[in-house]
PDB file of C-alpha atoms and ligand atoms in Angstrom:
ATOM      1  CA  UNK A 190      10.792   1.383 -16.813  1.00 54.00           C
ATOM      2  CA  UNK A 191       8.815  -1.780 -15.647  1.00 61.00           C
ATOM      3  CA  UNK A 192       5.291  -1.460 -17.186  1.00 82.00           C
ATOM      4  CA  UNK A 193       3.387  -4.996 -16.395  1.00 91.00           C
ATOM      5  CA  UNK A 194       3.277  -4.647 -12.495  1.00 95.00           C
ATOM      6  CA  UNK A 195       3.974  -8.495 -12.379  1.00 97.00           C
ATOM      7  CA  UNK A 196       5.616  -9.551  -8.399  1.00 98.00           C
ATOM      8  CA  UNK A 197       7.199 -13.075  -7.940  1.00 98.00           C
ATOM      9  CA  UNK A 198       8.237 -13.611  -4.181  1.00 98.00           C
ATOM     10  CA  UNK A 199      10.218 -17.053  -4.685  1.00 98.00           C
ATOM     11  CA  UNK A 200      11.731 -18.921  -1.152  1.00 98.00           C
ATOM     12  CA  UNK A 201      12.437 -15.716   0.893  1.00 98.00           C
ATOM     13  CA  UNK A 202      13.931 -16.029   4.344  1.00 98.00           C
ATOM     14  CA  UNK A 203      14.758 -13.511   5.657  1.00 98.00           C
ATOM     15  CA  UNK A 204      15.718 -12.012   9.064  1.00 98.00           C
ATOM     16  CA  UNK A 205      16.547  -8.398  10.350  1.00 97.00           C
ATOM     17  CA  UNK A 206      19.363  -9.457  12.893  1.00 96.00           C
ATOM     18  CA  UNK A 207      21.580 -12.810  11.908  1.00 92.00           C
ATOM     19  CA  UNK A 208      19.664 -15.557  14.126  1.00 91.00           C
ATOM     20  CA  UNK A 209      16.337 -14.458  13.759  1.00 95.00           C
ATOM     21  CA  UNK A 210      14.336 -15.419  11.144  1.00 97.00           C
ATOM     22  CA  UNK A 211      11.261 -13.176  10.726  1.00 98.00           C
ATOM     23  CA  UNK A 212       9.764 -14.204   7.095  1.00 98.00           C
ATOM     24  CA  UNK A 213      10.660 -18.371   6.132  1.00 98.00           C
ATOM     25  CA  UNK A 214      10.131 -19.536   2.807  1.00 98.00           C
ATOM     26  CA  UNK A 215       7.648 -16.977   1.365  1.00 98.00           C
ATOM     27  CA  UNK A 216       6.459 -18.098  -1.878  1.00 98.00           C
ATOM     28  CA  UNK A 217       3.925 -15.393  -3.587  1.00 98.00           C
ATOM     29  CA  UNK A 218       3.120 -14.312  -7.210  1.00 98.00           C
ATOM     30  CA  UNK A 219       0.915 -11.585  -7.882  1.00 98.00           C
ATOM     31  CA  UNK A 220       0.051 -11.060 -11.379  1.00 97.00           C
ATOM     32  CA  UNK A 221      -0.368  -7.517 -13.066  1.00 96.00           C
ATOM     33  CA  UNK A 222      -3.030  -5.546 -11.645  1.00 96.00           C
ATOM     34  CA  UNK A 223      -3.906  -7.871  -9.323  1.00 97.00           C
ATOM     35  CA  UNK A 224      -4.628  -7.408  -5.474  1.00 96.00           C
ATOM     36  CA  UNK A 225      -3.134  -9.432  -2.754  1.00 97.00           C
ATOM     37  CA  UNK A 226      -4.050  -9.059   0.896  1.00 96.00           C
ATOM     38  CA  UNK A 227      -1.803  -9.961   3.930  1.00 96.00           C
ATOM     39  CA  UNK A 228      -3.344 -10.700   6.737  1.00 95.00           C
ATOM     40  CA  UNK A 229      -2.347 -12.321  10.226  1.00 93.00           C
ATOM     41  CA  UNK A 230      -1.340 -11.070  13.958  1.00 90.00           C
ATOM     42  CA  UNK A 231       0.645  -8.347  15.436  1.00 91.00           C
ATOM     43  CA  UNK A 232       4.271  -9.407  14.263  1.00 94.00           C
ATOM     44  CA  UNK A 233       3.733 -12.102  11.796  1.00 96.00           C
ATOM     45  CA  UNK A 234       5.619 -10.485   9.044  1.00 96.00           C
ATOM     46  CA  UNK A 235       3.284  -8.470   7.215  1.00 95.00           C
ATOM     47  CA  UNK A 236       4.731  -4.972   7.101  1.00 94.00           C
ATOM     48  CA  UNK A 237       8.542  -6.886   6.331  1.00 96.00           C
ATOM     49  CA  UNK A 238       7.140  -8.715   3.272  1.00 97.00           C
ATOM     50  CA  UNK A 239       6.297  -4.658   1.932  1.00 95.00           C
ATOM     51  CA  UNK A 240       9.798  -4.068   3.170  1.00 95.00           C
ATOM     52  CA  UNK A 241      11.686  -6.251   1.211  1.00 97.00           C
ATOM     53  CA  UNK A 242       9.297  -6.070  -2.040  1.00 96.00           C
ATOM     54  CA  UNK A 243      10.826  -2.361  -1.653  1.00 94.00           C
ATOM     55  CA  UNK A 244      13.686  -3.063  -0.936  1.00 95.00           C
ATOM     56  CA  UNK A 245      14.387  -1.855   2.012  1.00 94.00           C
ATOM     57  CA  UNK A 246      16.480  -5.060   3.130  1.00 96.00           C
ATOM     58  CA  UNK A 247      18.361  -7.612   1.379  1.00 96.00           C
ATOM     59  CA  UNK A 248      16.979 -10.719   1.729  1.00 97.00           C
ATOM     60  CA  UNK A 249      19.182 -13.692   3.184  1.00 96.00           C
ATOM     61  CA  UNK A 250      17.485 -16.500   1.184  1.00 97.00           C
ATOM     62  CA  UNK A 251      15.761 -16.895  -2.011  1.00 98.00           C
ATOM     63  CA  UNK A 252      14.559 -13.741  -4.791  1.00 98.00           C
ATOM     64  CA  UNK A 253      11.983 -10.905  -5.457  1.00 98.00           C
ATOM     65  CA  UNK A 254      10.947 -10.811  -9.389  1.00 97.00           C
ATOM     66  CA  UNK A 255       9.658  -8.146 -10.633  1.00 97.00           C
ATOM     67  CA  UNK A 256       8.071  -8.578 -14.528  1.00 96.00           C
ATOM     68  CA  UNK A 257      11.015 -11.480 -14.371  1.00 95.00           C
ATOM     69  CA  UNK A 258      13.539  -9.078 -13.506  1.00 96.00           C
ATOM     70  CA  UNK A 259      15.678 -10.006  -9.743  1.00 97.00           C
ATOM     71  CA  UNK A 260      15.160  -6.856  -7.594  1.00 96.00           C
ATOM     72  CA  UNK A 261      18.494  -6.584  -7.015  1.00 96.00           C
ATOM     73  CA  UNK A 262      19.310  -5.462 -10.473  1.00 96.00           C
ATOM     74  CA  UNK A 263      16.766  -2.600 -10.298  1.00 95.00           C
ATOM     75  CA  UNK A 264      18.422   0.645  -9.793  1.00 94.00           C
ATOM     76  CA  UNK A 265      17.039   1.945  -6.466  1.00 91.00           C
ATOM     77  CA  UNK A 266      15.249   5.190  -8.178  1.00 89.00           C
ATOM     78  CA  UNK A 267      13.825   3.197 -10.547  1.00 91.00           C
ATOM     79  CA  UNK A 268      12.453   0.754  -7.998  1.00 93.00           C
ATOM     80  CA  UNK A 269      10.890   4.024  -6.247  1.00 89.00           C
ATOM     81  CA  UNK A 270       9.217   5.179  -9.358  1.00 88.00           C
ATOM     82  CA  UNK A 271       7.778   2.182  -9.940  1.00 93.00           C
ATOM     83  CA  UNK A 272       6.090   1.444  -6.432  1.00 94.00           C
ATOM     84  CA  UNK A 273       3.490   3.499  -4.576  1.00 93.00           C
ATOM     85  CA  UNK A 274       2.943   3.614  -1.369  1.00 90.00           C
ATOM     86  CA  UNK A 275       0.146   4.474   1.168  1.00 88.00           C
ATOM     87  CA  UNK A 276       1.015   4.370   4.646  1.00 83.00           C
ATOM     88  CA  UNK A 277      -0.180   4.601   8.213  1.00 74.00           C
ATOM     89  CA  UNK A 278       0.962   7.656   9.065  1.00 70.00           C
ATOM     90  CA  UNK A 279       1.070  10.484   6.267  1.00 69.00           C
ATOM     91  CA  UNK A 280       3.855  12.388   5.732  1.00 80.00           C
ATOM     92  CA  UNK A 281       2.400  15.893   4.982  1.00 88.00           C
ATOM     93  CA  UNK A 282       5.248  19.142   5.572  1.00 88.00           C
ATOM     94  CA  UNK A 283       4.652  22.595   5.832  1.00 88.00           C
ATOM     95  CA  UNK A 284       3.624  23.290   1.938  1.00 92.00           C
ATOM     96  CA  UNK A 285       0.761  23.993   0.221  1.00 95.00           C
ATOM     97  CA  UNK A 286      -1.755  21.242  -0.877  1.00 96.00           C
ATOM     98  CA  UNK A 287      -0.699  20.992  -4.212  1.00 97.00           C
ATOM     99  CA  UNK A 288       3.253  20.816  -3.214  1.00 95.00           C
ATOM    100  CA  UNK A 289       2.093  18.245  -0.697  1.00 94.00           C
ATOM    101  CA  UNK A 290       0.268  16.656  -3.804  1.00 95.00           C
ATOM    102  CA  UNK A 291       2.980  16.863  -6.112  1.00 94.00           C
ATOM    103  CA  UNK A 292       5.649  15.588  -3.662  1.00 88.00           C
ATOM    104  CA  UNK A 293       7.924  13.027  -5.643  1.00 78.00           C
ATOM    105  CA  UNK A 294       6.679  13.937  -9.448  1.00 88.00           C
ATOM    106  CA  UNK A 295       8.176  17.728  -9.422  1.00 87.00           C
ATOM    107  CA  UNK A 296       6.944  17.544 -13.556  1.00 92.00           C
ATOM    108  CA  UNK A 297       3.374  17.100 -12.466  1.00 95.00           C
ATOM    109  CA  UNK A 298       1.177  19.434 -14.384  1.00 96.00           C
ATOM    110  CA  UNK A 299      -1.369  21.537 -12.246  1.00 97.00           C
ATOM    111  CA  UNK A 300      -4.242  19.414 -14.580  1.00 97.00           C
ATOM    112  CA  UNK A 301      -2.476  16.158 -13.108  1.00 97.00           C
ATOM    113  CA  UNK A 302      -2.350  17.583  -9.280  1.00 98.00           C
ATOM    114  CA  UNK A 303      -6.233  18.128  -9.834  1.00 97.00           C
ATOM    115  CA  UNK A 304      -7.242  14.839 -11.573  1.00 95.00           C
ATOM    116  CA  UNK A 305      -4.757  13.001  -8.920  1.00 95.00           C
ATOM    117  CA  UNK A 306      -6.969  14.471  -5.725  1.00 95.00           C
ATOM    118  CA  UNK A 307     -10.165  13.562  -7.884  1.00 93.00           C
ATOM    119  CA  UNK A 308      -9.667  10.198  -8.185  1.00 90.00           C
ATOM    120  CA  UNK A 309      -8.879   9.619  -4.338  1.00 90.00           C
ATOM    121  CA  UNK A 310     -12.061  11.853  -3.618  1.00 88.00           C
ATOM    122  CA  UNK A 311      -9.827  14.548  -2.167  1.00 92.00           C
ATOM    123  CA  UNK A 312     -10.798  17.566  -5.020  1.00 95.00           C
ATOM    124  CA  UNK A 313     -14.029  18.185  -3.291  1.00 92.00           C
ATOM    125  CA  UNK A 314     -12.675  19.225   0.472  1.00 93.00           C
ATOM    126  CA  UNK A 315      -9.766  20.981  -1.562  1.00 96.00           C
ATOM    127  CA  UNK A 316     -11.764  23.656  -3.023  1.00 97.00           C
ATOM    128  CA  UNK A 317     -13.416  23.956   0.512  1.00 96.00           C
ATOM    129  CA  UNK A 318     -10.324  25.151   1.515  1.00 95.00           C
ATOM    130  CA  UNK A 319      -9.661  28.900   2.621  1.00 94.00           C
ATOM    131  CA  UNK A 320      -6.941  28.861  -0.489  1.00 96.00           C
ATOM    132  CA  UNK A 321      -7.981  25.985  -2.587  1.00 97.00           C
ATOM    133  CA  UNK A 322      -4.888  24.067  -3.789  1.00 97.00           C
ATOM    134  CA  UNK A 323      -2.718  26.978  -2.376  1.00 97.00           C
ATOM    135  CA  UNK A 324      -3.691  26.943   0.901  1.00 96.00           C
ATOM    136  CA  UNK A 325      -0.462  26.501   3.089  1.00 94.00           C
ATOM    137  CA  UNK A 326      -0.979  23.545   5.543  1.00 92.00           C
ATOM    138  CA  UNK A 327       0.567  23.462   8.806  1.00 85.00           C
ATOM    139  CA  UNK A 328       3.499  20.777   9.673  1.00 78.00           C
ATOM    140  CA  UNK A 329       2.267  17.339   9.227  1.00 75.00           C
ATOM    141  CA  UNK A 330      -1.435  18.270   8.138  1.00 75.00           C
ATOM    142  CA  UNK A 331      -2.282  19.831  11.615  1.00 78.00           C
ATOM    143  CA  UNK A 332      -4.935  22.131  10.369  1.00 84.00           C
ATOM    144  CA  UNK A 333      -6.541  18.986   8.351  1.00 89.00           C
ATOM    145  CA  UNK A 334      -8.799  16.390   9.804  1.00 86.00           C
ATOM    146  CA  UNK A 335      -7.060  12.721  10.016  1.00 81.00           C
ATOM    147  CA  UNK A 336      -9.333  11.560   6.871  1.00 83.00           C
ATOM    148  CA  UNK A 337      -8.373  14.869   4.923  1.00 88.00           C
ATOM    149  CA  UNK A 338      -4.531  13.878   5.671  1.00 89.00           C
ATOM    150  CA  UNK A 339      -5.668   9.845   4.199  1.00 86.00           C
ATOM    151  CA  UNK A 340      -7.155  11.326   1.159  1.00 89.00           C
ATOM    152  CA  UNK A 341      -4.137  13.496   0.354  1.00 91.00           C
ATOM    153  CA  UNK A 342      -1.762  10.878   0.688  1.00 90.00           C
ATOM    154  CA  UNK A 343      -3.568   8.963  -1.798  1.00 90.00           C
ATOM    155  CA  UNK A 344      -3.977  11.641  -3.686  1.00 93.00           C
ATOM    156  CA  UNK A 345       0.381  11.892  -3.394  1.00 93.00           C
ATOM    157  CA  UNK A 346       0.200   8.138  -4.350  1.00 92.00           C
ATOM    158  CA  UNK A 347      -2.371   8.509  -7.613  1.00 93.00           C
ATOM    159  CA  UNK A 348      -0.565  11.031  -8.994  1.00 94.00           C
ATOM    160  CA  UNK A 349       2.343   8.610  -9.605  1.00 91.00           C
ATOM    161  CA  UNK A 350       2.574   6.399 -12.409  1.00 86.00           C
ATOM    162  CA  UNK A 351       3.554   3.378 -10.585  1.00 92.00           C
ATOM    163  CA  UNK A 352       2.055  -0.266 -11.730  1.00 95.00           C
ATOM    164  CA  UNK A 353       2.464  -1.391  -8.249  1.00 96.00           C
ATOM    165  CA  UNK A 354       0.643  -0.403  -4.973  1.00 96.00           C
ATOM    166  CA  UNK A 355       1.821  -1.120  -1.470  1.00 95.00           C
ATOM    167  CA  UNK A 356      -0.811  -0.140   1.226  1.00 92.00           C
ATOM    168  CA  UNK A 357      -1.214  -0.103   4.894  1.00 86.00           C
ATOM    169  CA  UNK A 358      -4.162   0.087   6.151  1.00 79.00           C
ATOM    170  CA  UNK A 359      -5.084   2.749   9.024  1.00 68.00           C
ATOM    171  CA  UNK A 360      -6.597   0.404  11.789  1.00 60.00           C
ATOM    172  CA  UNK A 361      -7.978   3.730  13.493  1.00 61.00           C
ATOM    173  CA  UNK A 362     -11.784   4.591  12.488  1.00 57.00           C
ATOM    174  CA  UNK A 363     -12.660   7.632  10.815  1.00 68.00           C
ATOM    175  CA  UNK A 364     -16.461   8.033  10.198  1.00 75.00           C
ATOM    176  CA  UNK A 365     -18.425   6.363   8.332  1.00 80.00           C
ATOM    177  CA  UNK A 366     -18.599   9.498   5.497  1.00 77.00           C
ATOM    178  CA  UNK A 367     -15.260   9.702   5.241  1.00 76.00           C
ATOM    179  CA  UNK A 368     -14.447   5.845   5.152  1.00 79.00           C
ATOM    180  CA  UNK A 369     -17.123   5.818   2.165  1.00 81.00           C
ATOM    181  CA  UNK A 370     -14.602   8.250   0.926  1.00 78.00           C
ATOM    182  CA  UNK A 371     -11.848   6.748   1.660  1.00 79.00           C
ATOM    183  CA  UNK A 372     -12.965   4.009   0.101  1.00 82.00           C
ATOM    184  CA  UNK A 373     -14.033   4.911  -3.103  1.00 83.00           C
ATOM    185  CA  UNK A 374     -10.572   6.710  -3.604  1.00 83.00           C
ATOM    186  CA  UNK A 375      -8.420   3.453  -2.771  1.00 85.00           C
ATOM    187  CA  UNK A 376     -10.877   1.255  -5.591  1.00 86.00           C
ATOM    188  CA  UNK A 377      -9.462   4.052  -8.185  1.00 86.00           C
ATOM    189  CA  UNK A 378      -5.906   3.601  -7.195  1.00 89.00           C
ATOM    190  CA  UNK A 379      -5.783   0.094  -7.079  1.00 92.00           C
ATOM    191  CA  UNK A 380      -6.873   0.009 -10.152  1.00 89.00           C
ATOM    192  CA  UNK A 381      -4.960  -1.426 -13.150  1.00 89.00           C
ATOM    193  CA  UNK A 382      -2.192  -0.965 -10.404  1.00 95.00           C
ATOM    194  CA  UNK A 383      -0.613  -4.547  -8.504  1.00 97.00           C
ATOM    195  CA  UNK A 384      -1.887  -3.617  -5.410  1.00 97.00           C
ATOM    196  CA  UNK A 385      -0.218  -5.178  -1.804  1.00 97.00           C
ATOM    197  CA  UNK A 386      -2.441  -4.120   1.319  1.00 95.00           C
ATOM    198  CA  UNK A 387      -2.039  -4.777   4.540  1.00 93.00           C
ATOM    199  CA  UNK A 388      -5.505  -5.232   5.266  1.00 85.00           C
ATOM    200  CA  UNK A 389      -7.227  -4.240   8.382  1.00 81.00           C
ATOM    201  CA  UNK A 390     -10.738  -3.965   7.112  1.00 79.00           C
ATOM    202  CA  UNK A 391     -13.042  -6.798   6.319  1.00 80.00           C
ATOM    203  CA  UNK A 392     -14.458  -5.246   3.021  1.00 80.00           C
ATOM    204  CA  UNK A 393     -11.019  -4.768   1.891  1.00 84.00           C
ATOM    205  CA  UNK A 394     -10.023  -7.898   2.344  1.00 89.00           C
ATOM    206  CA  UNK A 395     -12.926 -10.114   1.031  1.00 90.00           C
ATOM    207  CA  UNK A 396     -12.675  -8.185  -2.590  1.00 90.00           C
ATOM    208  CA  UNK A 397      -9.018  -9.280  -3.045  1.00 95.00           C
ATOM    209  CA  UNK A 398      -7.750 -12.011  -5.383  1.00 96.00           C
ATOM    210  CA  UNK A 399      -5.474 -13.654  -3.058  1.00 97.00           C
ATOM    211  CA  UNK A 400      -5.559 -13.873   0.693  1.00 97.00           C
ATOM    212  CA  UNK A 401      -2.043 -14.621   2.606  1.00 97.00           C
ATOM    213  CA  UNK A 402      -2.465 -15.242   6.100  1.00 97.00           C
ATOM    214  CA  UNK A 403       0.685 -14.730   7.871  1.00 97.00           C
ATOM    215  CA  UNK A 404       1.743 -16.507  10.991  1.00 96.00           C
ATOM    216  CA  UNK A 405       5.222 -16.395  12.760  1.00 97.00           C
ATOM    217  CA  UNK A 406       6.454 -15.158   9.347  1.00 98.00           C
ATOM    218  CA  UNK A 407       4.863 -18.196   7.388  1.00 98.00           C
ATOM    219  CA  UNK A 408       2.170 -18.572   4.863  1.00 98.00           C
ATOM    220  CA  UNK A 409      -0.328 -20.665   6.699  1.00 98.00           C
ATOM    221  CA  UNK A 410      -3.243 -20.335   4.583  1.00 97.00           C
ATOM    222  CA  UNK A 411      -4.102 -19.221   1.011  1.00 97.00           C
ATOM    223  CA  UNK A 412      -7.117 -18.500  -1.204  1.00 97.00           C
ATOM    224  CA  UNK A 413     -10.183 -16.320  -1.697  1.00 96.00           C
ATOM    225  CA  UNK A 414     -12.007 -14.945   0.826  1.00 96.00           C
ATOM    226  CA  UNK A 415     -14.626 -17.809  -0.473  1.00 95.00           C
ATOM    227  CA  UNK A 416     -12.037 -20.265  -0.159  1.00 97.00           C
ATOM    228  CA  UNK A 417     -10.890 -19.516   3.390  1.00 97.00           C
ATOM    229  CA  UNK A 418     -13.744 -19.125   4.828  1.00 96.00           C
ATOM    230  CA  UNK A 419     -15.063 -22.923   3.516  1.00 96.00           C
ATOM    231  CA  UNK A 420     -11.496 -23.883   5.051  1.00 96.00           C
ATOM    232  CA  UNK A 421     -12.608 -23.418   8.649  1.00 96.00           C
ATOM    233  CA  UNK A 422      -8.902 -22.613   9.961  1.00 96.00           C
ATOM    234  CA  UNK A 423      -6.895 -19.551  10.969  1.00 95.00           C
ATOM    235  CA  UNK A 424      -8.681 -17.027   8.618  1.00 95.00           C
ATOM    236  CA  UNK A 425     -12.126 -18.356   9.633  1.00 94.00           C
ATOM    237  CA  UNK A 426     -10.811 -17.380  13.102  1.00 92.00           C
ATOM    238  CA  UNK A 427     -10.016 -14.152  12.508  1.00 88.00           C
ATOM    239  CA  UNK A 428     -12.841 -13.240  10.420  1.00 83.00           C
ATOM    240  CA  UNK A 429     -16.072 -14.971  12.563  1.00 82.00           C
ATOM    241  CA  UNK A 430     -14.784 -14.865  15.486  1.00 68.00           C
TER     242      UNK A 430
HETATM  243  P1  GTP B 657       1.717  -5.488  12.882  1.00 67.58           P
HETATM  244  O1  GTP B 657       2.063  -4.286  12.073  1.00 67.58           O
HETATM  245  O2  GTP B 657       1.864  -5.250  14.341  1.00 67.58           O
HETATM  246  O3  GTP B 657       0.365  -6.071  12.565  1.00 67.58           O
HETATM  247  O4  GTP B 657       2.799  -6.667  12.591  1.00 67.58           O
HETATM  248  P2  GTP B 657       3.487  -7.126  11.208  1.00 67.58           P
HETATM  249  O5  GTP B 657       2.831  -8.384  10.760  1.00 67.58           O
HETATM  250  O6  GTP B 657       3.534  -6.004  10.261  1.00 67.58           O
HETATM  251  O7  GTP B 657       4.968  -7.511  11.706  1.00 67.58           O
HETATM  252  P3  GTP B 657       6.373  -6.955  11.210  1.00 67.58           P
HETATM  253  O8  GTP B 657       6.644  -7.428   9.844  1.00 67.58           O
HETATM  254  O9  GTP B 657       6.496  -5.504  11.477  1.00 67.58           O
HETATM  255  O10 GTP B 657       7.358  -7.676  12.222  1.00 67.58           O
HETATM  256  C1  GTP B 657       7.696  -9.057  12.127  1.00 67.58           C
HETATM  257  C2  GTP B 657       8.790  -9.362  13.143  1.00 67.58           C
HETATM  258  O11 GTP B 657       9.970  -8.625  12.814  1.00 67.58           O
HETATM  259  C3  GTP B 657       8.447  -8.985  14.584  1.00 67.58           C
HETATM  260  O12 GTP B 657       8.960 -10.010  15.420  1.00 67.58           O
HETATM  261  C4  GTP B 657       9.187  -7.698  14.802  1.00 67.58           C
HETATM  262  O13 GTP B 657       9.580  -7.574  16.137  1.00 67.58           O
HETATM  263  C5  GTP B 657      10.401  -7.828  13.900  1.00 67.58           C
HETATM  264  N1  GTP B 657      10.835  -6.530  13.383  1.00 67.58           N
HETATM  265  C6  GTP B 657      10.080  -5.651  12.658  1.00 67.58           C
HETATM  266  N2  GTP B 657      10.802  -4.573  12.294  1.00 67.58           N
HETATM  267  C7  GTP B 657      12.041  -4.768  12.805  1.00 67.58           C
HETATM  268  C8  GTP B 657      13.251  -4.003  12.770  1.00 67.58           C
HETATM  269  O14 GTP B 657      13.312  -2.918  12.195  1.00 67.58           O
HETATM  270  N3  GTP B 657      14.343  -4.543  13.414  1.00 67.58           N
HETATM  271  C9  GTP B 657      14.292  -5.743  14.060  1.00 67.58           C
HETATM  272  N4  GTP B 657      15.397  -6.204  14.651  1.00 67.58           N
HETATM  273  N5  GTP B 657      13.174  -6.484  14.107  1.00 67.58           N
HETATM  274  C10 GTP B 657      12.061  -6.013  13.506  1.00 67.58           C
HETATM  275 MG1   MG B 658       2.874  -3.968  10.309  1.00 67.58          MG
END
């Protein structure tokens, strides 16, 4: 089991059809429990980079590190137990809450399915619910409201024990109560966890430790939100403009 969290991207290329390069010489070292941001257009490589980190592709140049170990000596399973992962779109099937909950950690204790939805602010709407934990949801979360679905999928994500964190950000606005929500259950997730997000949200973004703007699948700029923003370049861009 790898405990410390720690990710070392060293030299990646990497393309997904011989020819094209997508991602060029990525260098990128997140230390445990820290939180690193990717930012940059549509198709600059940000959703690849979380790709390869799990492994979804082999890599044509360079290596992926994780706590000094080369990904590709990582059994599979053990790579999936050891990264979490928030997505876009939820994944939610026909089960009850706490099955939906539980999904990947079959051991989970009905204590840990209830401290997992409290820390991503989901226990609250729960009990709401006509059956509480037991109440059967519809396929893909239909009978839940789009936040609900976010705060169950985080809920899916706390529950693991993974020291590393790969997010992607919804771009599309819930309201402002729920994104308070929201919110407040990604800060408990992230931490002590090495978080990746995909950011798409300003206050996101300006509390990580390292910014990585992404252009044409190279690192263009990187720093602090502080630090980019004094810059004056692609970031400042993007975030006065
Ligand atoms: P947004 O999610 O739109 O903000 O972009 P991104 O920064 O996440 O870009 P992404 O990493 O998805 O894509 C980078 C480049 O790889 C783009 O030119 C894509 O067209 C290409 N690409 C992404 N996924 C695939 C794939 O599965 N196959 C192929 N052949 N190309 C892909
Ligand atoms: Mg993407």
């Amino acid at each position: 089991r790898l405990i410390k969290g720690e990710v070392v991207l060293k030299n990646v290329t990497f393309g997904y059809v011989p020819g094209k390069v997508v991602l060029k010489n990525i260098n990128v070292t997140a230390k445990p429990g820290q939180k690193i941001a990717f930012v940059g257009s549509t198709g600059a490589g940000k959703t690849t980079i979380t790709n390869l980190i799990n492994r979804f592709y082999e890599i044509d140049e360079g290596e992926i590190l994780i706590d000094g170990i080369n990904i590709k000596n990582i059994k599979k399973d053990s790579l999936r137990s050891n990264i979490a992962m928030v997505l876009q779109d939820t994944h939610l099937f026909s089960g009850t809450v706490r099955e939906n909950i539980r999904y990947g950690r079959l051991d989970a204790t009905d204590e840990e399915v209830i401290e997992a939805a409290k820390i991503a602010c989901a226990h609250s709407f729960i009990e709401r619910l006509p059956q509480g934990y037991d109440t059967v949801l519809e396929g893909d979360g239909a009978n839940l409201s789009q936040g609900e679905r976010q705060l169950l999928n985080i809920a899916r994500a706390a529950i693991s024990k993974a020291p590393i964190l790969i997010l992607d950000e919804a771009t599309s606005s819930v309201d402002t109560r729920t994104e308070k929500y929201i919110e407040r259950g990604m800060d408990q997730l992230m931490k002590n966890r090495t978080t990746f997000v995909i950011a798409h949200r300003l206050s996101t973004v300006r509390n990580a430790d390292l910014i990585i703007v992404l252009e044409h699948g190279e690192i263009i700029e990187q720093g602090t939100h502080e630090e980019l923003l004094a810059l004056g370049g692609r970031y400042y861009q993007l975030y006065t403009g």
